[in-house]
Coordinates of C-alpha atoms in Angstrom, one line a residue:
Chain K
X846 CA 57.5 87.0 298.7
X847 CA 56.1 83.9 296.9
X848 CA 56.8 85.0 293.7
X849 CA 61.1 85.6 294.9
X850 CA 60.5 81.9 296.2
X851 CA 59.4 80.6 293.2
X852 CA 62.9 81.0 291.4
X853 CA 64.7 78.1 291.9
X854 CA 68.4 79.8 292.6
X855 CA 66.9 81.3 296.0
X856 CA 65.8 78.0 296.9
X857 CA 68.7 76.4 296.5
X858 CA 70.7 79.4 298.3
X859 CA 68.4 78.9 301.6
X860 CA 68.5 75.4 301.9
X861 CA 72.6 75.7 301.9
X862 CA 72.4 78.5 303.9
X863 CA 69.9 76.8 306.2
X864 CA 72.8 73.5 306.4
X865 CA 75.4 76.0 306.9
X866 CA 73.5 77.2 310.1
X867 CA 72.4 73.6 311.1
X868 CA 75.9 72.7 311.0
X869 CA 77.1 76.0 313.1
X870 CA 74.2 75.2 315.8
X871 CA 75.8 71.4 316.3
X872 CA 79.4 72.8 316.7
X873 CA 78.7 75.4 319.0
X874 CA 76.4 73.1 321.2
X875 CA 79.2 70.7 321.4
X876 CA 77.3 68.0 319.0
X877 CA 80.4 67.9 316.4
X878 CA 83.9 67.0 317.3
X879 CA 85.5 70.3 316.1
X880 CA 89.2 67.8 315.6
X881 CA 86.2 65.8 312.3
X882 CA 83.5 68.7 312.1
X883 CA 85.2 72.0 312.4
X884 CA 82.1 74.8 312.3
X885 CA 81.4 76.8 309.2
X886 CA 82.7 80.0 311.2
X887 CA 86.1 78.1 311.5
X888 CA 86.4 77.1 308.1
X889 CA 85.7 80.7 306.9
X890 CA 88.8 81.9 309.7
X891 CA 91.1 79.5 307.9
X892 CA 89.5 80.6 305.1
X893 CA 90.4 84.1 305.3
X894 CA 93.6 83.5 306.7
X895 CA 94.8 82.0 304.0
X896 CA 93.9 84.9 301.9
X897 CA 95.1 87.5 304.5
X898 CA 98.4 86.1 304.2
X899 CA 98.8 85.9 300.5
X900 CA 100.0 82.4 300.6
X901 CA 97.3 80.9 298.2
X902 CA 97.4 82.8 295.4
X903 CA 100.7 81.0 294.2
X904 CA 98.6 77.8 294.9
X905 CA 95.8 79.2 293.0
X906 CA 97.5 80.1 290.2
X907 CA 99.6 76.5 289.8
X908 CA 95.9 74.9 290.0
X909 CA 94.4 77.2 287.9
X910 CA 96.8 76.9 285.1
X911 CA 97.5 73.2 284.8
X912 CA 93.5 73.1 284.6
X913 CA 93.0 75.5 281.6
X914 CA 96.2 74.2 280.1
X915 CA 94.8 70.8 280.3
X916 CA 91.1 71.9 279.5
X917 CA 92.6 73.6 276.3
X918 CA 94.8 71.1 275.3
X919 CA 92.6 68.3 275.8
X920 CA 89.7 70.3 274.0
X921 CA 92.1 71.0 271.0
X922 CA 94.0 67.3 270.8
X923 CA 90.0 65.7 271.5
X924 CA 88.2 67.6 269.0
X925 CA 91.4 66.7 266.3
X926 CA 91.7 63.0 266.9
X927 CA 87.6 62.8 266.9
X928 CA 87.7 64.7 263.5
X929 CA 90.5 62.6 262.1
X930 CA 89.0 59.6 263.5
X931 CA 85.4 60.2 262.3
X932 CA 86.7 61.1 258.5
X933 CA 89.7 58.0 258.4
X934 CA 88.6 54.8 258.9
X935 CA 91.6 53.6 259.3
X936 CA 92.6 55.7 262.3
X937 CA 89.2 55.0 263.5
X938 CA 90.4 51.4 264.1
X939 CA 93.5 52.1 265.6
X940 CA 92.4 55.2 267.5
X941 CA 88.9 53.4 269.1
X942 CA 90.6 50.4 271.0
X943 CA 93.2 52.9 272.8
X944 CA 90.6 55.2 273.5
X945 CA 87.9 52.6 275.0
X946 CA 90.7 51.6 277.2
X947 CA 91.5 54.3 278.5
X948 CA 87.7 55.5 278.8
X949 CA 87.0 52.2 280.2
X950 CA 90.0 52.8 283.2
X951 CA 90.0 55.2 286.0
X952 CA 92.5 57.5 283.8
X953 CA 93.9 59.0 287.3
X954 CA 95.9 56.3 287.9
X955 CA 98.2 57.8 285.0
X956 CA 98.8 60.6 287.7
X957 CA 102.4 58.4 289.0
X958 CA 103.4 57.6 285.6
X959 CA 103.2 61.2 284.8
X960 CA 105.0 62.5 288.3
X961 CA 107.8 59.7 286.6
X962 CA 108.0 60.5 283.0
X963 CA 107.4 64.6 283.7
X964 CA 108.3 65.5 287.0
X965 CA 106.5 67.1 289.6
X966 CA 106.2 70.3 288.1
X967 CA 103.5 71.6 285.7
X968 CA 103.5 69.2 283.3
X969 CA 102.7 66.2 284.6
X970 CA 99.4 68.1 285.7
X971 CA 98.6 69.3 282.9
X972 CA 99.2 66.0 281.1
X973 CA 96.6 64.5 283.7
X974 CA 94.1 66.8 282.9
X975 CA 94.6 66.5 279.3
X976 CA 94.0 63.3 278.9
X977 CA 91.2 63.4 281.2
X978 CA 89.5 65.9 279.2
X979 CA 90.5 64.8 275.4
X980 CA 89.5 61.1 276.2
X981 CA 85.8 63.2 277.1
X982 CA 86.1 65.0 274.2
X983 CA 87.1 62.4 271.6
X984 CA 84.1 60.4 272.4
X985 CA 81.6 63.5 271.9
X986 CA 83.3 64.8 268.6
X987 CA 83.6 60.8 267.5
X988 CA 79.8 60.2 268.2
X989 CA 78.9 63.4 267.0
X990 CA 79.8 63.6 263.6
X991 CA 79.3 59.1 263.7
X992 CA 75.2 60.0 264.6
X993 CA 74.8 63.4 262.7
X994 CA 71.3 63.5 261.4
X995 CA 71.9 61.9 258.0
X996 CA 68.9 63.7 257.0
X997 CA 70.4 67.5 257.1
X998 CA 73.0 65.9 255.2
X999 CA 71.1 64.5 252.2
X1000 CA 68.9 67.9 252.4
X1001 CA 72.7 69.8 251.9
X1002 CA 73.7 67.6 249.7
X1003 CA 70.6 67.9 247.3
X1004 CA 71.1 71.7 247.7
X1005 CA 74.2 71.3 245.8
X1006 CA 76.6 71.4 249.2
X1007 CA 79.8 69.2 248.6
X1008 CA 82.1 68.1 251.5
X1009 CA 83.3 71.3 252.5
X1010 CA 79.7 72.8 252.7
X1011 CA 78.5 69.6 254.6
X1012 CA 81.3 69.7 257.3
X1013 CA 80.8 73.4 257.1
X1014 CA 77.0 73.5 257.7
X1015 CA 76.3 70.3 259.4
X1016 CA 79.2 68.4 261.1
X1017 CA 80.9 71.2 262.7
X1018 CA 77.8 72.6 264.2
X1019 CA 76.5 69.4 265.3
X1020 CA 80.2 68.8 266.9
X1021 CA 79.9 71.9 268.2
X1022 CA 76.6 71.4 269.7
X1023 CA 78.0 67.7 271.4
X1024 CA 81.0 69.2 272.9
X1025 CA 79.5 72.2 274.1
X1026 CA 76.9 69.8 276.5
X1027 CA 80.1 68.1 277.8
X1028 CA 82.3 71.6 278.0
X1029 CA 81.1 71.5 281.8
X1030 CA 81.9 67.8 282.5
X1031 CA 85.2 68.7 280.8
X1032 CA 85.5 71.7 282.8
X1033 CA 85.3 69.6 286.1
X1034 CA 87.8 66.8 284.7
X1035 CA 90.9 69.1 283.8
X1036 CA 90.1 70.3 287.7
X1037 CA 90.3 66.5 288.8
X1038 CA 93.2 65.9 286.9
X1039 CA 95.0 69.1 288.3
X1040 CA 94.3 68.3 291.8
X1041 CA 95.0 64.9 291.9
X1042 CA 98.2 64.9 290.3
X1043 CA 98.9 67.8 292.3
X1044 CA 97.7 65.6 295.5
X1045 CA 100.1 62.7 294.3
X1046 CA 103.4 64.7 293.9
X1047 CA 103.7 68.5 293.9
X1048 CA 105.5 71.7 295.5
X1049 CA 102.6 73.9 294.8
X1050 CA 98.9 73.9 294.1
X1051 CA 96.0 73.3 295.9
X1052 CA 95.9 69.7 295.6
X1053 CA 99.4 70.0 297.5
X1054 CA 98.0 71.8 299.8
X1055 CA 94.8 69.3 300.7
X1056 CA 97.7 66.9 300.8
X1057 CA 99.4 68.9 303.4
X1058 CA 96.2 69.3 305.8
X1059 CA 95.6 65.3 305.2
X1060 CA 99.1 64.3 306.2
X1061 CA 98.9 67.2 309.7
X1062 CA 95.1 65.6 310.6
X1063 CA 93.9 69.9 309.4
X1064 CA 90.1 69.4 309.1
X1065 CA 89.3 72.8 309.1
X1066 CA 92.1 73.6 306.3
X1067 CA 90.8 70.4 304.2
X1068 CA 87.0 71.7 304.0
X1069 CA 88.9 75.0 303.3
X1070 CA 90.3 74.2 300.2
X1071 CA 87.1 72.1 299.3
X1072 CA 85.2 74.7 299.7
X1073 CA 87.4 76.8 297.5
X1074 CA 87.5 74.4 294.9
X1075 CA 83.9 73.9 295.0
X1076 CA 83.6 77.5 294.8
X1077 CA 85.9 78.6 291.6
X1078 CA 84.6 75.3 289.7
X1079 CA 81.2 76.6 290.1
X1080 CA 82.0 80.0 288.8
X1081 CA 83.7 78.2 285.9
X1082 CA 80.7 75.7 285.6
X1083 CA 78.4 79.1 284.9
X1084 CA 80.9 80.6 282.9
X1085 CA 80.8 77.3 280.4
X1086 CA 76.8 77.4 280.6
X1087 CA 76.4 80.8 279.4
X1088 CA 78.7 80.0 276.5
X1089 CA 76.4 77.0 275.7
X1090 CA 74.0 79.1 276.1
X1091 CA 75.0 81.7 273.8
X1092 CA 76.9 79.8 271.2
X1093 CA 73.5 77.2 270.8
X1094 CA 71.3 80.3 271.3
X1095 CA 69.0 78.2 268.4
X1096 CA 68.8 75.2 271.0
X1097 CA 67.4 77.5 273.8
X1098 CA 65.4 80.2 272.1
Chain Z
X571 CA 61.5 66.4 231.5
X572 CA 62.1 63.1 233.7
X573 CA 62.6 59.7 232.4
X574 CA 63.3 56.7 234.1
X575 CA 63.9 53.5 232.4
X576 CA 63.8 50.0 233.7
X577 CA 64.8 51.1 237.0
X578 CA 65.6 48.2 239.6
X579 CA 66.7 49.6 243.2
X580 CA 67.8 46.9 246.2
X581 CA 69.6 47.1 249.6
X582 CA 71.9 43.9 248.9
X583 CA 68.7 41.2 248.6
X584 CA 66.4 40.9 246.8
X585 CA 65.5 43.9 244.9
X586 CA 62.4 46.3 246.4
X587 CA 61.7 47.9 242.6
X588 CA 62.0 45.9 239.5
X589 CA 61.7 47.6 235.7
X590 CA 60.1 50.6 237.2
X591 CA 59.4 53.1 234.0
X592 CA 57.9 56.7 234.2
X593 CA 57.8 60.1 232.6
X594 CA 57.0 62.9 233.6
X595 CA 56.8 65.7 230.6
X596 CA 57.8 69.2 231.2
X597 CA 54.9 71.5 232.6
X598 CA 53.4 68.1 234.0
X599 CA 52.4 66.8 237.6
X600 CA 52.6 63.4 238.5
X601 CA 51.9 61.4 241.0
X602 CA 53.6 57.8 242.0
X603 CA 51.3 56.2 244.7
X604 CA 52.1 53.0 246.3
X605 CA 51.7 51.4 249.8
X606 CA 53.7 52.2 252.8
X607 CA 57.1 50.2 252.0
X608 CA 57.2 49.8 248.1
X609 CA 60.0 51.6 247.4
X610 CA 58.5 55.3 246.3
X611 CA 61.0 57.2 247.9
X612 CA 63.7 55.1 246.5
X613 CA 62.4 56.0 243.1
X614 CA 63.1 60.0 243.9
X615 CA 66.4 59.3 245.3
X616 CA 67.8 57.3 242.6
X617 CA 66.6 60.7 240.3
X618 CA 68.6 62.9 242.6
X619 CA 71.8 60.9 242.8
X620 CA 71.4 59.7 246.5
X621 CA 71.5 56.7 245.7
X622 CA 72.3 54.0 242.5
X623 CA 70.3 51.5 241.1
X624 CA 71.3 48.7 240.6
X625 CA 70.4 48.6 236.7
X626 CA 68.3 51.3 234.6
X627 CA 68.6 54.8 234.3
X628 CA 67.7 58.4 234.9
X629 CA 67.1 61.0 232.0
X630 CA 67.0 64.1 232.9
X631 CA 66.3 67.1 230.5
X632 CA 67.8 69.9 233.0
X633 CA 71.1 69.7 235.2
X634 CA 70.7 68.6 238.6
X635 CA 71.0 72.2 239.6
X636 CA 68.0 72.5 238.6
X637 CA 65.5 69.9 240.1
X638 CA 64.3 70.6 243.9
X639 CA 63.7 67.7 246.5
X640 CA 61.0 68.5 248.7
X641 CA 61.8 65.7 251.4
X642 CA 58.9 64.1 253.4
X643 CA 60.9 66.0 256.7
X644 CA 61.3 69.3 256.7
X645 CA 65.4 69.1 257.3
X646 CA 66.3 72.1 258.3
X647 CA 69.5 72.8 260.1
X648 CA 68.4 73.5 263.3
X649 CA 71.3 76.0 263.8
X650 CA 70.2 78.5 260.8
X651 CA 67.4 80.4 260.7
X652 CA 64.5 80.5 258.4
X653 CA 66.5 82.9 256.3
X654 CA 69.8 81.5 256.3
X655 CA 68.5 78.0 255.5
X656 CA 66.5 79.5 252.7
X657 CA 69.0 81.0 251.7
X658 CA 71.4 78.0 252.2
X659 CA 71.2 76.7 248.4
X660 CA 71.5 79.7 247.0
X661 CA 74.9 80.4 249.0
X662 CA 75.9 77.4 247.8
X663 CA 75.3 78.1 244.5
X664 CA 77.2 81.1 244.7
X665 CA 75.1 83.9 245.3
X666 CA 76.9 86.7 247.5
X667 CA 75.5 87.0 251.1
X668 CA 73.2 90.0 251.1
X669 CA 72.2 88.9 247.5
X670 CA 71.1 85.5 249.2
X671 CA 69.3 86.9 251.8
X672 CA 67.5 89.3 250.2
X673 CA 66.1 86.7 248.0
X674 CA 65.5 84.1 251.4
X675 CA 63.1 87.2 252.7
X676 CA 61.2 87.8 249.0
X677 CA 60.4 83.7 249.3
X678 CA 59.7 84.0 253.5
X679 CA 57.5 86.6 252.5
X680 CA 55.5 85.1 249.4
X681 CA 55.1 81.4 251.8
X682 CA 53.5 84.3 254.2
X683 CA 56.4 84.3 257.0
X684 CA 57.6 87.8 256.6
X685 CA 58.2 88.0 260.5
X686 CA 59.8 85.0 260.5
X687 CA 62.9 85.1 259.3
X688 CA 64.9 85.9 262.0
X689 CA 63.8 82.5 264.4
X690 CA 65.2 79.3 264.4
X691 CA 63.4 76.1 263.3
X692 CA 62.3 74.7 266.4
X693 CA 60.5 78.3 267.2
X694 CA 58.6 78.0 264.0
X695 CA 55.0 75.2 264.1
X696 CA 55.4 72.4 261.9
X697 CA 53.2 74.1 259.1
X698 CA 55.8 77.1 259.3
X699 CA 58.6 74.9 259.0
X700 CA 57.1 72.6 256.1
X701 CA 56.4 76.6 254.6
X702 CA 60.3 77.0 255.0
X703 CA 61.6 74.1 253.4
X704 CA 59.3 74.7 249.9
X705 CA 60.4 78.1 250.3
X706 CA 63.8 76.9 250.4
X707 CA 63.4 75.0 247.6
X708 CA 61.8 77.3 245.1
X709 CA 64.0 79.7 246.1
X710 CA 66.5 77.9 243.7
X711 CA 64.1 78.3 241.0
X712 CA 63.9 74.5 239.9
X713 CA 62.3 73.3 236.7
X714 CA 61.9 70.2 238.3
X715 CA 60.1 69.6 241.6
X716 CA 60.1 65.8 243.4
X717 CA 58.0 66.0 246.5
X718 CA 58.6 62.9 249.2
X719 CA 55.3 63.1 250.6
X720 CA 56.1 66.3 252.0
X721 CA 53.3 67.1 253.9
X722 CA 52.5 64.2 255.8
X723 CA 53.2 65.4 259.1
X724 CA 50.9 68.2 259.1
X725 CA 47.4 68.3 260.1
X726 CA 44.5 68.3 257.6
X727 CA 43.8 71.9 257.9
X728 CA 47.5 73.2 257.3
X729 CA 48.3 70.4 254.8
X730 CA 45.1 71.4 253.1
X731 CA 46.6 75.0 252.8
X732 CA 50.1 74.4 252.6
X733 CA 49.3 72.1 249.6
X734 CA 47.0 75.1 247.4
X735 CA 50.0 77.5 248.0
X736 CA 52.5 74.9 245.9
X737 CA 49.5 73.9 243.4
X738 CA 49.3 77.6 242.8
X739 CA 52.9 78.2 242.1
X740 CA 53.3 75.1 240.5
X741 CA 50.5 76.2 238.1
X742 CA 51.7 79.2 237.4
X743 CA 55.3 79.0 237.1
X744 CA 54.1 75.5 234.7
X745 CA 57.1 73.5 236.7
X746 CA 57.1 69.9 236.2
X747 CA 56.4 67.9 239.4
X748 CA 56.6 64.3 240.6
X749 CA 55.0 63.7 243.8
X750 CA 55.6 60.3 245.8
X751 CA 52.3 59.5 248.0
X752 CA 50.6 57.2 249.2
X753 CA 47.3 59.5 250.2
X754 CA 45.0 58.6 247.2
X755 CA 42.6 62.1 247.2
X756 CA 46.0 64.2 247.5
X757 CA 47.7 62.2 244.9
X758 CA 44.2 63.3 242.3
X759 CA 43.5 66.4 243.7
X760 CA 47.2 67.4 242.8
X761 CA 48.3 66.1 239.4
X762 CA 47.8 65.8 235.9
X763 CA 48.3 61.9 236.1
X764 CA 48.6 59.1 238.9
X765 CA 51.4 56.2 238.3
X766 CA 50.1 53.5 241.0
X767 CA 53.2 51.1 242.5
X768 CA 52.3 47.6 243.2
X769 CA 53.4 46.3 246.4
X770 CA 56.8 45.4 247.3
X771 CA 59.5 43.4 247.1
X772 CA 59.9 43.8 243.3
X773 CA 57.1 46.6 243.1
X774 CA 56.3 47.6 239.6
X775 CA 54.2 50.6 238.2
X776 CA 50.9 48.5 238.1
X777 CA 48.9 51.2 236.2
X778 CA 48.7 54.9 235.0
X779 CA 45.9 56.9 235.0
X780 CA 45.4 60.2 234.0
X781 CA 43.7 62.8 235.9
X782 CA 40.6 64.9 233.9
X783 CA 40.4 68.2 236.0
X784 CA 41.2 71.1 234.1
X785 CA 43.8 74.0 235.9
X786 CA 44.3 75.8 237.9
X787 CA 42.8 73.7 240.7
X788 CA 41.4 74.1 244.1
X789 CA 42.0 71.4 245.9
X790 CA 39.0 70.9 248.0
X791 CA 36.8 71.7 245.1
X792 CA 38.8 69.2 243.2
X793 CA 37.6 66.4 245.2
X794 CA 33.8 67.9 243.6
X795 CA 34.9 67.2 240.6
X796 CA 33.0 64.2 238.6
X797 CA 35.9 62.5 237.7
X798 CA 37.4 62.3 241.1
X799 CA 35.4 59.4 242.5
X800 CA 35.7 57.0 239.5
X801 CA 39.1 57.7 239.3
X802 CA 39.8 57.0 243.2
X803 CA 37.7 53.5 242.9
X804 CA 40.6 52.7 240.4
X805 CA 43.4 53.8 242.3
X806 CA 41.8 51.5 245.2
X807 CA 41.3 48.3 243.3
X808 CA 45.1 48.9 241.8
X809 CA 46.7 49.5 244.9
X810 CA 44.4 46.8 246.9
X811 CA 43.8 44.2 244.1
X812 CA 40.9 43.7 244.4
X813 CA 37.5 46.0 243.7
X814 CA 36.5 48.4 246.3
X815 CA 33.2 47.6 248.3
X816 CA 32.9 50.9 248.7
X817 CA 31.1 53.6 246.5
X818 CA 33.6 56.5 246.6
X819 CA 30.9 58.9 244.4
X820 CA 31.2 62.4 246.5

C-alpha cells in the first residue's frame, strides 16, 4: 500500500479526485450556487451530452487542426529563421528587434488583425498559433546554437570536422536538445492561439463554443469545454514528453 | 617534430606570450609548465590552428591530420556514445561506419572499457570519460600528441592510473608529446624534458631542463628516482623566482 503511494502519479490522481469530491459534497449540500459552481456530476452530464449528440467533434476537429497546423508551422518557420539568423549576422540584426517585440508583447492581440486580414475561418487561427509558437521557437533555436558549448566544437574541429560536420554533430543536436525542452510550452501555445482566435471570431471550434456558453451565462458548459481542453492538452503534453524523452534518450539515461 | 619560433599570442592588449621558442623532436616528451594564467594553453592552440598569433610561427613535420589534442575537458558530445565519439574522427576522416566502429571498440577495449561502449558520456565516471577522449584520440593514430593538462579533473588515484596507461603507449608507440601543466611532479615524472613559462603578461620560456630517467617509466617509482628531487627544486625556484625553502629530496 505504501509502496503504490510512493509514486507520485497516484498522488496526484487522489488529491484531484479528493477536490472533485470536495467540490460534489458543497453542491449537493447547497454550499455552491450551481448558476457559478455547477457540481462535477453536472459538468460530466453536459459533458457527455455533448458527445452523445455528436456535435463536438466538428469543434474538435477545427481546434485540433488550427493547433497542429500552427504547432507545425511555427516549429518549421521558428527553427528556419533561428538557423538563418544564428549563421547571418546580418539577418540576425534585422530579424532580433522584430522578434524581441513581438516576444516582449502579449502576441494574442494579433488575434483581431488576423480575423481582419484572414477571415474567420482556419487561417487566421492557425496564423495565431503560428506566430505564437515560432516566436517560442526562434528564441530556443537562436540561443541554442548562439550558447553551444564552444568546447565540443573546438574538440570537432581538431578532429578534422569542417562546418558541415560541426552543424552536423554539434549544432543540430544541441538545437535539437533546446527545442525539444520547449516542444511542451509550444505545444500549449499553438492551443492558446487556436482558442483564442477562435474565442475572438469563429463559426466553429471550441473556443467558439466557450464563447457561446460566456455570452448565454452556461457555467456548466464553460468548465465543460475547460475541462476538455485541459484534458486533450495533457494527452498532448505526455505525448511531447515521451518524445523528449526518447529522442534525448542520452539526457535521461 | 614541433617547432615554434618566436611565438607572440594576445587577446587585443597587451600580448600574454612574447618570443616563446620550443621543440619538441620526434619520439620526445615535453613538458611546458607555467603558472595558472601564462598562456600554456594558448601555446597548444596556436599549434593546432585554433587560434593565430599574432607574429611567429608553427613547424610542423606531419599534416595536421596527424597531431591529436588531448583537451584539459574531456569534450565529448554528450549525445554519442563512447563508441560513436571514438569513433567520431575517424568518420570524419572517412572511414566507412562499421569500419569506424569496429576500430572505436579495439581502442574502448585497450583503455579497459569494453562494456562501455554502448553508454553515453554522462553514464560513464570522470576517469571513464577522460579514458574515452585519449581513446578517441589515439584512435586516429597521431604522431603528434598535445595534452592540455588533461587529467586535472580526476582524482589522484585515477589520474595516477590514467596517466601510466598514456606513458605506456606513448613509450611504446615512441609518439612525440607536448604536455602543457602546471603540476611540477607530473610534468618530470612524464617527460624527457621540462620547458618552464615565466609568468604572464609577456610570459617567456624561462628555462629548459631535461629530465635524466631512463624508459619506460613508472610513474610513481619515477618520483624515487635521484634525479627527481633536484630537478623539482629547479622547476620551483624557475617558476617562483626565488629558491625553495624547502628540501624536496624524496
Amino acid at each position: 500500500m505504501k509502496r503504490w503511494l510512493d509514486r507520485v502519479a497516484v498522488r496526484r490522481s487522489l488529491a484531484l479526485l479528493a477536490l472533485v469530491i470536495v467540490w460534489e459534497a458543497l453542491s449537493r449540500l447547497g454550499i455552491l450556487n450551481p448558476f457559478y459552481v455547477p457540481a462535477p456530476s453536472a459538468v460530466a452530464k453536459v459533458l457527455g451530452a455533448l458527445f452523445a449528440d455528436g456535435q463536438i467533434w466538428q469543434h474538435l476537429d477545427a481546434t485540433f487542426t488550427a493547433a497542429l497546423a500552427g504547432l507545425t508551422a511555427g516549429l518549421a518557420l521558428g527553427i528556419a529563421l533561428g538557423f538563418a539568423a544564428a549563421l547571418t549576422p546580418l539577418l540576425a540584426e534585422l530579424l532580433e528587434p522584430v522578434m524581441i517585440l513581438l516576444n516582449a508583447i502579449p502576441r494574442v492581440i494579433l488575434a483581431p488583425l488576423f480575423v481582419i486580414w484572414l477571415g474567420i475561418e482556419l487561417a487566421s487561427k492557425i496564423a495565431l498559433a503560428l506566430v505564437l509558437v515560432a516566436v517560442l521557437v526562434f528564441f530556443a533555436v537562436y540561443s541554442g546554437i548562439k550558447e553551444v558549448d564552444q568546447r565540443l566544437v573546438e574538440r570537432v574541429r581538431t578532429l578534422g570536422g569542417g562546418r558541415r560536420v560541426l552543424i552536423r554533430e554539434v549544432y543540430v543536436p544541441s538545437v535539437s536538445a533546446w527545442v525539444l525542452g520547449n516542444l511542451k510550452v509550444a505545444v500549449g501555445f499553438a492551443f492558446t492561439g487556436a482558442v483564442v482566435g477562435e474565442f475572438v471570431a469563429s463559426s466553429r471550434g471550441l473556443g467558439y463554443l466557450l464563447q457561446f456558453a460566456q455570452s448565454t451565462y452556461n457555467a456548466s458548459l464553460t468548465i465543460a469545454l475547460i475541462v476538455l481542453i485541459m484534458g486533450f492538452v495533457l494527452i498532448l503534453f505526455a505525448a511531447a514528453e515521451r518524445l523528449e524523452r526518447r529522442l534525448l534518450r542520452w539526457r535521461y539515461a | 617534430m614541433l617547432r615554434v619560433r618566436g611565438l607572440t599570442v594576445g587577446y587585443g592588449g597587451e600580448p600574454v606570450l612574447e618570443g616563446i621558442d620550443l621543440e619538441v623532436e620526434a619520439g620526445k616528451f615535453a613538458a611546458l609548465l607555467g603558472p595558472s594564467g601564462s598562456g600554456k594553453t594558448s601555446v597548444l592552440r596556436c599549434v593546432t590552428g585554433l587560434m593565430r598569433p599574432q607574429s611567429g610561427r608553427v613547424e610542423l613535420d606531419v599534416p595536421p591530420t596527424e597531431v591529436g589534442f588531448l583537451f584539459q575537458d574531456d569534450a565529448l558530445l554528450p549525445w554519442r556514445t563512447a563508441r560513436q565519439n571514438v569513433a567520431l574522427g575517424l568518420r570524419i576522416r572517412g572511414a566507412p561506419r562499421r569500419a569506424a566502429d569496429e576500430k572505436a571498440d579495439h581502442w574502448l577495449a585497450l583503455m579497459g572499457l569494453e562494456d562501455f561502449g554502448g553508454r553515453f558520456p554522462r553514464q560513464l565516471s570522470g576517469g571513464q570519460r577522460k579514458r574515452v577522449a585519449i581513446a578517441q584520440v589515439l584512435a586516429l593514430e597521431p604522431k603528434l600528441l598535445l595534452m592540455d593538462e588533461p587529467f586535472a579533473a580526476l582524482d589522484a588515484i585515477v589520474r595516477t592510473r590514467v596517466t601510466q596507461e598514456l606513458l605506456g603507449w606513448v613509450e611504446r608507440e615512441h609518439l612525440s608529446v607536448l604536455l602543457v601543466t602546471h603540476d611540477l611532479e607530473e610534468a618530470i615524472s612524464a617527460s624527457d624534458f621540462v620547458y618552464v613559462l615565466s609568468q604572464g603578461p609577456r610570459a617567456r620560456i624561462r628555462a629548459r631542463h631535461e629530465v635524466h630517467i631512463a624508459r619506460p617509466r613508472n610513474v610513481l617509482e619515477s618520483r624515487r628516482h635521484p634525479t627527481f628531487g633536484p630537478l623539482l627544486r629547479r622547476l620551483w625556484d624557475d617558476l617562483s623566482g626565488e629558491p625553495a625553502s624547502v628540501d624536496y629530496a624524496l
